[in-house]
GROMACS .gro file of C-alpha atoms in nm:
model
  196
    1UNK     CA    1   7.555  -4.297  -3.470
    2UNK     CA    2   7.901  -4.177  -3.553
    3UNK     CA    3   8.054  -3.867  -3.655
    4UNK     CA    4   8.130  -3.901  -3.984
    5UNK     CA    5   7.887  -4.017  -4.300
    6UNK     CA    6   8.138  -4.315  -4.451
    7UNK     CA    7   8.096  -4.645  -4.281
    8UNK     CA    8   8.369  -4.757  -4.014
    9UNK     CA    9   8.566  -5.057  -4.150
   10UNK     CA   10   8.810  -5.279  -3.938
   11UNK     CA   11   9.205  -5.274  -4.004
   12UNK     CA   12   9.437  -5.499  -3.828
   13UNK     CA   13   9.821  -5.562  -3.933
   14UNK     CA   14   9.834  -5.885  -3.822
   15UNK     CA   15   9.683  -6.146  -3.625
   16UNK     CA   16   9.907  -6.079  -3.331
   17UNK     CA   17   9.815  -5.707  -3.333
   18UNK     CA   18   9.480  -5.552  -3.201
   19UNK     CA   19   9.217  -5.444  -3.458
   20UNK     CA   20   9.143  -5.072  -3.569
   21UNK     CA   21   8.768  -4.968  -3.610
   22UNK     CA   22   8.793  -4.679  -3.829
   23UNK     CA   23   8.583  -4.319  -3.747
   24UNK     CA   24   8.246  -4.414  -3.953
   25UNK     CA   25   7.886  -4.523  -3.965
   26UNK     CA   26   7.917  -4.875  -3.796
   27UNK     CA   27   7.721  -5.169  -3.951
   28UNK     CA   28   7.714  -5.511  -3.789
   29UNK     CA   29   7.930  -5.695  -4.060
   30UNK     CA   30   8.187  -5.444  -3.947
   31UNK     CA   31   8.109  -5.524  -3.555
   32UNK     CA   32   8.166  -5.850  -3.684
   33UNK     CA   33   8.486  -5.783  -3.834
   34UNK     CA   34   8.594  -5.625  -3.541
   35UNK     CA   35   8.475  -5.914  -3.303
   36UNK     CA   36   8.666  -6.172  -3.510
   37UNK     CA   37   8.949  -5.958  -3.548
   38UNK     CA   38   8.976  -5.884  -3.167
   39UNK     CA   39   8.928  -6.268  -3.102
   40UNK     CA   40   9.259  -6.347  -3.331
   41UNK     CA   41   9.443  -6.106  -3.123
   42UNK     CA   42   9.319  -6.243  -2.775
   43UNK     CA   43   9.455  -6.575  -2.924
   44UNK     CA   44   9.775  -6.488  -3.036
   45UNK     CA   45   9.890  -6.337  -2.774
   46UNK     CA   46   9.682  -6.508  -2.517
   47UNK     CA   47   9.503  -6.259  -2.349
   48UNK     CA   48   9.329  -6.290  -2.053
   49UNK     CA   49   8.954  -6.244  -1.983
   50UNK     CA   50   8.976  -5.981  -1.734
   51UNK     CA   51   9.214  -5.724  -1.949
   52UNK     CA   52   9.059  -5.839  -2.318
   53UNK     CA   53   8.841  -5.504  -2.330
   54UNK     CA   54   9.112  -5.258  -2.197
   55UNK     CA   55   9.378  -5.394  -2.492
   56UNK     CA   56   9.162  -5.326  -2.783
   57UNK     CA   57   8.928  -5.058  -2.663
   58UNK     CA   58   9.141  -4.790  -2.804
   59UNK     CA   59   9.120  -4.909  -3.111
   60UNK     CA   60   8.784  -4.742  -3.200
   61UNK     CA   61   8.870  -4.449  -3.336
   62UNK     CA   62   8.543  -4.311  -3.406
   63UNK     CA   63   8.524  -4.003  -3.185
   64UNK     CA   64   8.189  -4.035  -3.046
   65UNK     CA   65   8.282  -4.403  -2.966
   66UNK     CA   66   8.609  -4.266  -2.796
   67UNK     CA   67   8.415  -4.023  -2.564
   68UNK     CA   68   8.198  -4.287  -2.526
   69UNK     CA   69   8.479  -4.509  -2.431
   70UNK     CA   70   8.618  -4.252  -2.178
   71UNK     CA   71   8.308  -4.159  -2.017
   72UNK     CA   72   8.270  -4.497  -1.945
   73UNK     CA   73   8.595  -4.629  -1.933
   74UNK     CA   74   8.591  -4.810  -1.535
   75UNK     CA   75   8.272  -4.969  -1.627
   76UNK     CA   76   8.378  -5.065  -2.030
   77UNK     CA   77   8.673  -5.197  -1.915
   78UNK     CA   78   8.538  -5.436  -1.635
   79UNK     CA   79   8.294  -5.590  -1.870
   80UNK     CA   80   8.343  -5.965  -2.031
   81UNK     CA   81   8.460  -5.949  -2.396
   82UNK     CA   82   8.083  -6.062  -2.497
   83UNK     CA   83   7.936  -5.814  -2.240
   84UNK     CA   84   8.096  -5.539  -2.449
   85UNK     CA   85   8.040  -5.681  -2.786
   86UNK     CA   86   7.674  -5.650  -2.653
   87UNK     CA   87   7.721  -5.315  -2.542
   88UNK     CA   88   7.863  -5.220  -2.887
   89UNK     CA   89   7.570  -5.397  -3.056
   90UNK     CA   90   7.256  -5.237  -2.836
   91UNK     CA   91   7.480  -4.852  -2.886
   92UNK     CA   92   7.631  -4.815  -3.235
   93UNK     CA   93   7.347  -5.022  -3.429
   94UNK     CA   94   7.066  -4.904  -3.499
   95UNK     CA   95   6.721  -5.048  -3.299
   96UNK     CA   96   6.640  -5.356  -3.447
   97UNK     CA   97   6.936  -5.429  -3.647
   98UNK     CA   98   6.900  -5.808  -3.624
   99UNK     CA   99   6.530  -5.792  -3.719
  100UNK     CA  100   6.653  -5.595  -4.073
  101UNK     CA  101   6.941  -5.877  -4.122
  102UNK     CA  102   6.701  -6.143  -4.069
  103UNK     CA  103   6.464  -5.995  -4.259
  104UNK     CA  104   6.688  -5.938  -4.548
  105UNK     CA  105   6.804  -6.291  -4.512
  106UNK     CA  106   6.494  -6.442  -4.493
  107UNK     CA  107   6.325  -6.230  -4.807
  108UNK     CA  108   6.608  -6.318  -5.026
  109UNK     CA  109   6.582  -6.543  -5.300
  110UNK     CA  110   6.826  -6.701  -5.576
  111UNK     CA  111   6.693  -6.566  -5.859
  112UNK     CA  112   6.990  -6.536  -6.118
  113UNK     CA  113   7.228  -6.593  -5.851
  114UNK     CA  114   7.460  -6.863  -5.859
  115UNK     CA  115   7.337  -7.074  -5.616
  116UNK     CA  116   7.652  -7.121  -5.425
  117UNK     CA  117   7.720  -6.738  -5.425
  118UNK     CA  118   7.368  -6.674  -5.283
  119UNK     CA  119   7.405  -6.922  -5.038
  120UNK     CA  120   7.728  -6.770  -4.893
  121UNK     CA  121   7.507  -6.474  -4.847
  122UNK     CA  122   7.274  -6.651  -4.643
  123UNK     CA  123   7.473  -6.751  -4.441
  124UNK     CA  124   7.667  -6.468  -4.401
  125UNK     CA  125   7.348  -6.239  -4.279
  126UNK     CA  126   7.297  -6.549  -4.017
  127UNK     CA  127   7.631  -6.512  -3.877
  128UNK     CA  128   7.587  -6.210  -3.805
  129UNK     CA  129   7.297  -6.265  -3.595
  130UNK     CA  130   7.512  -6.526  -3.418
  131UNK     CA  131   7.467  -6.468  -3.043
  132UNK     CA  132   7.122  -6.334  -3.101
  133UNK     CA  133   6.810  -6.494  -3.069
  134UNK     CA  134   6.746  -6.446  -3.397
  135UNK     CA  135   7.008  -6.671  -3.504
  136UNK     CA  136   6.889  -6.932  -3.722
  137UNK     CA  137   7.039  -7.323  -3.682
  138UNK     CA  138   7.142  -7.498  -4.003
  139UNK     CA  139   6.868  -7.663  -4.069
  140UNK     CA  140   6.653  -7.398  -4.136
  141UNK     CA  141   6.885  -7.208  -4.352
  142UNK     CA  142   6.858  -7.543  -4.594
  143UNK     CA  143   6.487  -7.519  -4.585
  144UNK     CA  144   6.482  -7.117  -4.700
  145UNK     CA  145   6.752  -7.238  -4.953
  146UNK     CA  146   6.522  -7.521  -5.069
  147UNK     CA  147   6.206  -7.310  -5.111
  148UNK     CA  148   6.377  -7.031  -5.251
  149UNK     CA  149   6.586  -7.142  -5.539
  150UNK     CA  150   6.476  -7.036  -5.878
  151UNK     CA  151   6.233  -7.235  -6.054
  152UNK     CA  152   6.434  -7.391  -6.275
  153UNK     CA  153   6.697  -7.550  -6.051
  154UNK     CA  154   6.403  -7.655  -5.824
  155UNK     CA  155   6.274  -7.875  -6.105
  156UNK     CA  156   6.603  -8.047  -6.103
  157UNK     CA  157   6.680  -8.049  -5.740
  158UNK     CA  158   6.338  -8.259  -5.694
  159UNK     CA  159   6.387  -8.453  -5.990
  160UNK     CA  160   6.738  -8.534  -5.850
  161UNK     CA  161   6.615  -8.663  -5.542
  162UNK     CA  162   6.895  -8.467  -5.317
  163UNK     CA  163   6.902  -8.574  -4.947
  164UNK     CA  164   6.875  -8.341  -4.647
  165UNK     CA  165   7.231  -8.394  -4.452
  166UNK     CA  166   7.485  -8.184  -4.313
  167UNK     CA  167   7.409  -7.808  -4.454
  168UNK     CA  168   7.771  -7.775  -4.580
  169UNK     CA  169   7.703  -8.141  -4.768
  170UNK     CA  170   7.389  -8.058  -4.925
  171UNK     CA  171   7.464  -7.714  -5.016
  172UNK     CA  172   7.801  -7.871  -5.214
  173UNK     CA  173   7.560  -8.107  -5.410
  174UNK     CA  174   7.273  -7.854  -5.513
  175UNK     CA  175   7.593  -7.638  -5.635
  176UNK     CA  176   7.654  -7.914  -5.871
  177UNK     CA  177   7.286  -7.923  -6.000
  178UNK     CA  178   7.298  -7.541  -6.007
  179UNK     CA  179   7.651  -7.549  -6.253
  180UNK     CA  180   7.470  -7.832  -6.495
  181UNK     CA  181   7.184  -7.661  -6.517
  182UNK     CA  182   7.326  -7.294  -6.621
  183UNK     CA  183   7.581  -7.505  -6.830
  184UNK     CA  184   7.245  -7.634  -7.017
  185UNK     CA  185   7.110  -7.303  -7.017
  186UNK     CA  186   7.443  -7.145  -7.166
  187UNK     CA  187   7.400  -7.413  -7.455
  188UNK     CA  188   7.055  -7.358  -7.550
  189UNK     CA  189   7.085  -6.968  -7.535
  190UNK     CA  190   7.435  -7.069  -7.766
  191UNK     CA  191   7.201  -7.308  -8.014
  192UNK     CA  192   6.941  -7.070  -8.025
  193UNK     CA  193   7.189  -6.751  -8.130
  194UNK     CA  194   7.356  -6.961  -8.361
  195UNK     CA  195   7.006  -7.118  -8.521
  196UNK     CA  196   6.913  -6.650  -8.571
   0.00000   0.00000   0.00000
């Protein structure tokens, strides 16, 4: 809910220099954004718990998040880092944000994807919901990656035998599959052009 149509983005200089949220529609890769690029700046210049939220709140520059900001300001500024990420979260998203990630997440499928590219997705809409309840642990992003690859890598991928490890691990070795197979797809769409 923000006073302007374009969505807010985050801009930061420099690790060692607090973020900008721009004026915009806020989304929660951009809360993201802003939460990692907030955390970089606590580190680098090692700032304390009790003053995190008072050396990067006037950053948003959003002006309904500013008068928000300065209505509240006593009470913003007392809260933990994670209270007000919260805060941010249950104000400038919309009601059941992490429901539409998740479900987005969870109703995606490879299709013509490259399977590594889709899986960065995946993962992606999961870290967002990190710190949610909604959050999903490793192991079940590797079993909506394993029943929703496309058909043809499947065949492969059970044919292949690949074992269940560390998500990183197994994700690396279906990749693999994935490559070989559109490589043998690339050479039977060639053969067949050439054969016309």
């Amino acid at each position: 809910m923000s006073s302007s149509s374009k969505t807010a983005h985050v801009e930061q200089s420099s690790a060692s220099k607090p973020p900008f949220l721009t004026p915009g529609e806020v989304m929660s890769n951009v809360l993201w954004s802003w939460k990692m690029g907030c955390a970089q700046f606590f580190m680098h210049k090692g700032v304390q718990e009790a003053d995190m939220v008072k050396k990067i709140a006037w950053g948003m520059q959003d002006p309904c998040i500013q008068d928000w900001y300065l209505t509240n300001q006593e009470e913003i500024d007392a809260m933990s880092f994670k209270e007000y990420m919260m805060e941010q979260c249950n104000i400038w998203l919309p009601l059941g944000w992490a429901d539409l990630v998740r479900c987005k997440m969870l109703a995606s499928t490879q299709g013509q994807w490259p399977f590594n590219e889709w899986a960065i997705d995946v993962q992606s809409q999961n870290t967002l919901l990190h710190g949610t309840t909604l959050h999903l642990p490793d192991i079940n992003i590797l079993y909506h990656l394993e029943s929703h690859m496309n058909a043809k890598l499947a065949v492969d991928y059970h044919a292949e035998g690949v074992e269940k490890e560390d998500l990183h691990k197994w994700i690396e070795k279906v990749r693999i599959l994935d490559e070989k197979c559109m490589r043998y797809l690339a050479r039977q769409k060639e053969a067949v052009e050439v054969a016309l």
